[in-house]
Amino acid sequence: MIEGQSGDNVKNLIKQLFTTNDYKKQVRPNMNQQHPMILDLDFYLVGINELDELKQRLTTTGYLNIGWIDENLIWTSADFGGLDHVYVPQADIWIPDLTLQNGFTKLKELGSSFIKAKVESYGQVTWMPFEVFESKCTIDITYFPYDRQSCNIVFVVWSSSNADVMVTLWNNGIILDSLENNAEWSVVSTAAREDVMSSESRVIFTLNLKRNSTYYLMNIIIPIILLGVLNVFTFALPADSGEKMGYCITVFLSFAVFLTIVSSELPKTSGSILGYYLMFQLGMGTFVVCCTTIELRFHHRKDSVPKNILKLMKCRNIEGQSGDNVKNLIKQLFTTNDYKKQVRPNMDQRHPMNLDLDFYLVGINELDELKQRLTTTGFLNIGWIDEYLNWTSADFGGLNHVYVPQADIWIPDITLQNGFTKLRELGSSFIKAKVESNGQVTWMPFEVFESKCTIDVTYFPYDRQSCDIIFVVWSSSNADVMVTLWNNGIILDSLENSAEWSVVSTAAREDVMSSESRVIFTFNLKRNSTYYLMNIIIPIILLGVLNVFTFALPADSGEKMGYCITVFLSFAVFLTIVSSQLPKTFGSILGYYLMFQLGMGTFVVCCTTIELRFHHRKDSVPKNIIKLMNCRNVKKIESNHQNETESEQGITWDDVISSFDFVMFWITSAIVIIATITVLILLSSPTKYGSTTPYELRFRFLFVGINELDELKKKLTTTGYLNIGWIDEYLNWTSPDFGGLDHVYVPQTDMWIPDITLQNGFTKFKELGSSFIKAKVESNGQVTWMPFEVFESKCTIDITYFPYDRQSCDIIFLVWSSSVTDVIVTLWNNGIILDSLEKMQNGQLCQPPHERTLCRPNLGLYLH
């Protein structure tokens, strides 16, 4: 209440506006609804919280200043003691369903229950919701840390078109008066515009940001340059100083330690010039170490320098109608017509309700290899005909559409079938559906979807993954509600780029073979491999090269062991750095290559240790070792025995080690080159998405009895057991090794069994079998499992011709958690075995052509 007016005046005004005038907050408050509601909007930016390069997410704090004219909230100030404005909770008046369109989470209502809007006597409403906004932003870190980013924050009136609600900029669009300074980012400029080309009513605020680069210059760029200078000065150190190798490998190790320190400060996405410069400096360090090794090799040679080398080196000494019409229409549809949202809205309930569906993909948030989980952001565009929500437009002043909260009308119980959490309702309470005069309903629920995805990391980081997102009408069969694709199925127009994954192709299909009504959207994804190539694969190859050059370093240099153990330690430090970047699942080719390189490092250390052991021996070299190694320094053997003895005494262990180094250098070089080329070829040529060989289950159903067919509940109750067989490659043995034992019986809880279940069951899914049931395992790995159950399955029953009716019932089994690329079920023998079928009191099995049937005497009840 404003000072200068009495509390009674405020009470009287509130009573007149909301009670006497029968104010309806659901109705758009302009008398002539042929004209759109005009919203004036400004964005006050308070702070830039974070700009996440990996998740491509901008987090800001700010508030909107939104104004409009509410023609139902107008009064004469003099009638209420000069009272010219009041403050009203946002929940008590009409407010636009304005929301952040390019948000990182699902759509949510702006503001809070405690926020009040200012209402002035001439109808002007001012509403200022304060929020922390998480919006998507395509980030290019090529020029990090001197990069500039341009991010959009898009606000949209979600449920209404621009013919009903039009958003316009109020003053300057973005106000920076309250902006707090950010340590990392500065706002260079801003822009705001109204999107007049879209059918939606929205405004786009653009922030042009510049990174504050001083921190990165002082703590990353300058130290890297200085380390590069130290690398170069290796060549200024004399070979006979005895510290050349120690110096260069220490500089290299310093570089590795520095990378460990600054890795958390660098962007996790690939493509920055600074990232390439880091790889260049790392490669230069490797090159310098290799050159130093070769230098020291030749430095310790005692023979003369060939003339051609002297010449080569040149050696020297360096909406549109009136508010009353909307009220009358809402009253007729929901009150007069007694609308029931629990009833499926088609007059003839024998025909299914048709749902048209499209999936708009907005962003790929994460693909978690360990949890086998795909997280995406998007919204569904769902349309259907509600035959109880139609009217003649001319009877309501030409009103041809209204927006209704989703909670007030029938909506399908469509949900994510292969979700990672429990089933939940789509949408939110503030989302409205558009209802047209012909009964067409359009509903667009926005969500963050977490779906299961079988991920194969064999070819990481060049892998391609194929993930399904399955939507199903949970409570209804396809005889009641049928889902069909509307346009192209998957729409990528709003897709934000992901730093790690690219969408190669998409597919959408209706599952017509299932009794459920569902659609399957398939995304074929390709990992962006540049980051992993530059930061993992190339460094591993360079470290492997350094390993090989251990054999080029003379044993008497005094630095051979220090060199090889430092390289091995560098490899361990590098693995510590990159371990968080590798998939946590087992089986990638890159993982095997890492183990190979680690094994090679261990082998080189062991060989060096043995070499140095023999290097310090003073005894003579046995003749067989001399012959085995073909030592290059063996002198010409004279014919007399005395000269032969003297010649053999000239061979030392240093000569043997030198020959061993020569042989091992070329052997390990060949092994590393072949392994590296093989790995690169395998990684660069994955054959398919999620390349796995399906596991085959042989299956048949042994029918024991039909317990009941309940016409009222549409439920078939049967007794029987499944005979399921497969090959378990981990459960095989040689029979003679165990006294001719060719089979054993193992409890089902002690071995792998498929999660096969009754899909069209009458209760929730449950595991087949019991803890006491055992499976037969044969010596060749053949497993036979026979779970016995009472099955309650759904069956659509038509009793028109009762008692001469015939019924056809399906019993559907499926492997729940696996797709057909993982486990495939094939029929064993005839599929259904009736040898154990008990005689029934009220029916019998008949066998007309092509199907088995269950018949009452002189009539039939079909059972597939």
PDB file of N, CA and C in Angstrom, residues 803-851:
ATOM      1  N   PRO A 803     -22.427 -67.466 -27.034  1.00  0.00           N
ATOM      2  CA  PRO A 803     -21.301 -68.335 -26.642  1.00  0.00           C
ATOM      3  C   PRO A 803     -20.615 -69.020 -27.819  1.00  0.00           C
ATOM      4  N   TYR A 804     -20.834 -68.512 -29.041  1.00  0.00           N
ATOM      5  CA  TYR A 804     -20.169 -69.109 -30.200  1.00  0.00           C
ATOM      6  C   TYR A 804     -18.966 -68.253 -30.640  1.00  0.00           C
ATOM      7  N   ASP A 805     -18.393 -67.579 -29.690  1.00  0.00           N
ATOM      8  CA  ASP A 805     -17.305 -66.649 -30.030  1.00  0.00           C
ATOM      9  C   ASP A 805     -15.976 -67.371 -30.132  1.00  0.00           C
ATOM     10  N   ARG A 806     -15.074 -66.761 -30.886  1.00  0.00           N
ATOM     11  CA  ARG A 806     -13.684 -67.198 -30.995  1.00  0.00           C
ATOM     12  C   ARG A 806     -12.810 -66.012 -30.612  1.00  0.00           C
ATOM     13  N   GLN A 807     -11.804 -66.259 -29.790  1.00  0.00           N
ATOM     14  CA  GLN A 807     -10.927 -65.192 -29.331  1.00  0.00           C
ATOM     15  C   GLN A 807      -9.485 -65.482 -29.763  1.00  0.00           C
ATOM     16  N   SER A 808      -8.777 -64.424 -30.100  1.00  0.00           N
ATOM     17  CA  SER A 808      -7.370 -64.529 -30.482  1.00  0.00           C
ATOM     18  C   SER A 808      -6.536 -63.724 -29.482  1.00  0.00           C
ATOM     19  N   CYS A 809      -5.663 -64.419 -28.755  1.00  0.00           N
ATOM     20  CA  CYS A 809      -4.888 -63.769 -27.695  1.00  0.00           C
ATOM     21  C   CYS A 809      -3.388 -63.931 -27.953  1.00  0.00           C
ATOM     22  N   ASP A 810      -2.648 -62.872 -27.734  1.00  0.00           N
ATOM     23  CA  ASP A 810      -1.190 -62.893 -27.873  1.00  0.00           C
ATOM     24  C   ASP A 810      -0.531 -62.970 -26.507  1.00  0.00           C
ATOM     25  N   ILE A 811       0.510 -63.777 -26.403  1.00  0.00           N
ATOM     26  CA  ILE A 811       1.386 -63.785 -25.236  1.00  0.00           C
ATOM     27  C   ILE A 811       2.760 -63.375 -25.755  1.00  0.00           C
ATOM     28  N   ILE A 812       3.241 -62.190 -25.348  1.00  0.00           N
ATOM     29  CA  ILE A 812       4.435 -61.600 -25.950  1.00  0.00           C
ATOM     30  C   ILE A 812       5.566 -61.596 -24.933  1.00  0.00           C
ATOM     31  N   PHE A 813       6.656 -62.242 -25.299  1.00  0.00           N
ATOM     32  CA  PHE A 813       7.861 -62.219 -24.473  1.00  0.00           C
ATOM     33  C   PHE A 813       8.922 -61.381 -25.175  1.00  0.00           C
ATOM     34  N   LEU A 814       9.713 -60.643 -24.387  1.00  0.00           N
ATOM     35  CA  LEU A 814      10.798 -59.873 -24.962  1.00  0.00           C
ATOM     36  C   LEU A 814      11.942 -59.770 -23.961  1.00  0.00           C
ATOM     37  N   VAL A 815      13.141 -59.555 -24.517  1.00  0.00           N
ATOM     38  CA  VAL A 815      14.303 -59.274 -23.679  1.00  0.00           C
ATOM     39  C   VAL A 815      14.281 -57.778 -23.418  1.00  0.00           C
ATOM     40  N   TRP A 816      14.010 -57.378 -22.155  1.00  0.00           N
ATOM     41  CA  TRP A 816      13.639 -55.995 -21.874  1.00  0.00           C
ATOM     42  C   TRP A 816      14.777 -55.009 -22.059  1.00  0.00           C
ATOM     43  N   SER A 817      15.965 -55.287 -21.507  1.00  0.00           N
ATOM     44  CA  SER A 817      17.024 -54.271 -21.439  1.00  0.00           C
ATOM     45  C   SER A 817      17.911 -54.230 -22.676  1.00  0.00           C
ATOM     46  N   SER A 818      17.780 -55.187 -23.578  1.00  0.00           N
ATOM     47  CA  SER A 818      18.698 -55.281 -24.718  1.00  0.00           C
ATOM     48  C   SER A 818      17.946 -55.097 -26.026  1.00  0.00           C
ATOM     49  N   SER A 819      18.648 -54.513 -27.004  1.00  0.00           N
ATOM     50  CA  SER A 819      18.071 -54.360 -28.332  1.00  0.00           C
ATOM     51  C   SER A 819      18.421 -55.583 -29.182  1.00  0.00           C
ATOM     52  N   VAL A 820      17.914 -55.621 -30.421  1.00  0.00           N
ATOM     53  CA  VAL A 820      18.162 -56.760 -31.302  1.00  0.00           C
ATOM     54  C   VAL A 820      19.611 -56.821 -31.750  1.00  0.00           C
ATOM     55  N   THR A 821      20.371 -55.730 -31.546  1.00  0.00           N
ATOM     56  CA  THR A 821      21.800 -55.774 -31.874  1.00  0.00           C
ATOM     57  C   THR A 821      22.596 -56.479 -30.786  1.00  0.00           C
ATOM     58  N   ASP A 822      21.976 -56.702 -29.603  1.00  0.00           N
ATOM     59  CA  ASP A 822      22.659 -57.353 -28.489  1.00  0.00           C
ATOM     60  C   ASP A 822      22.168 -58.786 -28.275  1.00  0.00           C
ATOM     61  N   VAL A 823      20.858 -58.969 -28.211  1.00  0.00           N
ATOM     62  CA  VAL A 823      20.273 -60.295 -27.986  1.00  0.00           C
ATOM     63  C   VAL A 823      19.138 -60.485 -28.983  1.00  0.00           C
ATOM     64  N   ILE A 824      19.148 -61.604 -29.683  1.00  0.00           N
ATOM     65  CA  ILE A 824      18.081 -61.902 -30.631  1.00  0.00           C
ATOM     66  C   ILE A 824      17.438 -63.233 -30.247  1.00  0.00           C
ATOM     67  N   VAL A 825      16.118 -63.267 -30.258  1.00  0.00           N
ATOM     68  CA  VAL A 825      15.363 -64.464 -29.861  1.00  0.00           C
ATOM     69  C   VAL A 825      14.843 -65.155 -31.112  1.00  0.00           C
ATOM     70  N   THR A 826      15.109 -66.454 -31.222  1.00  0.00           N
ATOM     71  CA  THR A 826      14.608 -67.256 -32.344  1.00  0.00           C
ATOM     72  C   THR A 826      13.767 -68.395 -31.806  1.00  0.00           C
ATOM     73  N   LEU A 827      12.786 -68.839 -32.609  1.00  0.00           N
ATOM     74  CA  LEU A 827      11.906 -69.926 -32.179  1.00  0.00           C
ATOM     75  C   LEU A 827      12.630 -71.265 -32.261  1.00  0.00           C
ATOM     76  N   TRP A 828      12.385 -72.092 -31.271  1.00  0.00           N
ATOM     77  CA  TRP A 828      12.994 -73.414 -31.162  1.00  0.00           C
ATOM     78  C   TRP A 828      11.921 -74.442 -31.510  1.00  0.00           C
ATOM     79  N   ASN A 829      12.138 -75.240 -32.529  1.00  0.00           N
ATOM     80  CA  ASN A 829      11.161 -76.225 -33.007  1.00  0.00           C
ATOM     81  C   ASN A 829       9.886 -75.509 -33.459  1.00  0.00           C
ATOM     82  N   ASN A 830       8.752 -75.821 -32.864  1.00  0.00           N
ATOM     83  CA  ASN A 830       7.485 -75.256 -33.319  1.00  0.00           C
ATOM     84  C   ASN A 830       7.060 -74.010 -32.554  1.00  0.00           C
ATOM     85  N   GLY A 831       7.865 -73.581 -31.590  1.00  0.00           N
ATOM     86  CA  GLY A 831       7.502 -72.389 -30.828  1.00  0.00           C
ATOM     87  C   GLY A 831       6.597 -72.695 -29.663  1.00  0.00           C
ATOM     88  N   ILE A 832       5.389 -73.252 -29.931  1.00  0.00           N
ATOM     89  CA  ILE A 832       4.443 -73.617 -28.867  1.00  0.00           C
ATOM     90  C   ILE A 832       4.300 -75.140 -28.851  1.00  0.00           C
ATOM     91  N   ILE A 833       4.534 -75.758 -27.697  1.00  0.00           N
ATOM     92  CA  ILE A 833       4.428 -77.208 -27.528  1.00  0.00           C
ATOM     93  C   ILE A 833       3.219 -77.488 -26.656  1.00  0.00           C
ATOM     94  N   LEU A 834       2.325 -78.354 -27.148  1.00  0.00           N
ATOM     95  CA  LEU A 834       1.060 -78.633 -26.445  1.00  0.00           C
ATOM     96  C   LEU A 834       1.033 -80.012 -25.810  1.00  0.00           C
ATOM     97  N   ASP A 835       2.190 -80.696 -25.748  1.00  0.00           N
ATOM     98  CA  ASP A 835       2.199 -82.070 -25.244  1.00  0.00           C
ATOM     99  C   ASP A 835       1.749 -82.181 -23.798  1.00  0.00           C
ATOM    100  N   SER A 836       1.982 -81.125 -23.008  1.00  0.00           N
ATOM    101  CA  SER A 836       1.658 -81.158 -21.579  1.00  0.00           C
ATOM    102  C   SER A 836       0.348 -80.477 -21.266  1.00  0.00           C
ATOM    103  N   LEU A 837      -0.453 -80.129 -22.287  1.00  0.00           N
ATOM    104  CA  LEU A 837      -1.671 -79.369 -22.064  1.00  0.00           C
ATOM    105  C   LEU A 837      -2.712 -80.206 -21.321  1.00  0.00           C
ATOM    106  N   GLU A 838      -3.216 -79.657 -20.218  1.00  0.00           N
ATOM    107  CA  GLU A 838      -4.269 -80.304 -19.433  1.00  0.00           C
ATOM    108  C   GLU A 838      -5.608 -80.125 -20.139  1.00  0.00           C
ATOM    109  N   LYS A 839      -6.504 -81.130 -19.990  1.00  0.00           N
ATOM    110  CA  LYS A 839      -7.836 -81.049 -20.582  1.00  0.00           C
ATOM    111  C   LYS A 839      -8.654 -79.970 -19.881  1.00  0.00           C
ATOM    112  N   MET A 840      -9.380 -79.147 -20.661  1.00  0.00           N
ATOM    113  CA  MET A 840     -10.124 -78.020 -20.096  1.00  0.00           C
ATOM    114  C   MET A 840     -11.590 -78.382 -19.952  1.00  0.00           C
ATOM    115  N   GLN A 841     -12.227 -77.697 -18.985  1.00  0.00           N
ATOM    116  CA  GLN A 841     -13.639 -77.943 -18.731  1.00  0.00           C
ATOM    117  C   GLN A 841     -14.542 -77.269 -19.762  1.00  0.00           C
ATOM    118  N   ASN A 842     -14.153 -76.074 -20.208  1.00  0.00           N
ATOM    119  CA  ASN A 842     -15.053 -75.298 -21.068  1.00  0.00           C
ATOM    120  C   ASN A 842     -14.475 -74.998 -22.434  1.00  0.00           C
ATOM    121  N   GLY A 843     -13.478 -75.728 -22.833  1.00  0.00           N
ATOM    122  CA  GLY A 843     -12.915 -75.448 -24.138  1.00  0.00           C
ATOM    123  C   GLY A 843     -11.969 -76.540 -24.591  1.00  0.00           C
ATOM    124  N   GLN A 844     -11.556 -76.479 -25.829  1.00  0.00           N
ATOM    125  CA  GLN A 844     -10.583 -77.410 -26.370  1.00  0.00           C
ATOM    126  C   GLN A 844      -9.730 -76.689 -27.396  1.00  0.00           C
ATOM    127  N   LEU A 845      -8.569 -77.270 -27.675  1.00  0.00           N
ATOM    128  CA  LEU A 845      -7.694 -76.683 -28.686  1.00  0.00           C
ATOM    129  C   LEU A 845      -8.047 -77.214 -30.059  1.00  0.00           C
ATOM    130  N   CYS A 846      -8.217 -76.317 -31.008  1.00  0.00           N
ATOM    131  CA  CYS A 846      -8.434 -76.696 -32.395  1.00  0.00           C
ATOM    132  C   CYS A 846      -7.232 -76.271 -33.210  1.00  0.00           C
ATOM    133  N   GLN A 847      -7.065 -76.821 -34.370  1.00  0.00           N
ATOM    134  CA  GLN A 847      -5.917 -76.478 -35.211  1.00  0.00           C
ATOM    135  C   GLN A 847      -6.368 -76.203 -36.637  1.00  0.00           C
ATOM    136  N   PRO A 848      -6.958 -75.022 -36.885  1.00  0.00           N
ATOM    137  CA  PRO A 848      -7.237 -74.645 -38.275  1.00  0.00           C
ATOM    138  C   PRO A 848      -5.933 -74.324 -38.978  1.00  0.00           C
ATOM    139  N   PRO A 849      -5.940 -74.159 -40.267  1.00  0.00           N
ATOM    140  CA  PRO A 849      -4.694 -73.879 -40.991  1.00  0.00           C
ATOM    141  C   PRO A 849      -4.025 -72.614 -40.464  1.00  0.00           C
ATOM    142  N   HIS A 850      -2.696 -72.702 -40.322  1.00  0.00           N
ATOM    143  CA  HIS A 850      -1.812 -71.565 -40.028  1.00  0.00           C
ATOM    144  C   HIS A 850      -1.866 -71.088 -38.588  1.00  0.00           C
ATOM    145  N   GLU A 851      -2.719 -71.598 -37.720  1.00  0.00           N
ATOM    146  CA  GLU A 851      -2.690 -71.124 -36.342  1.00  0.00           C
ATOM    147  C   GLU A 851      -3.317 -72.164 -35.413  1.00  0.00           C
TER     148      GLU A 851
END
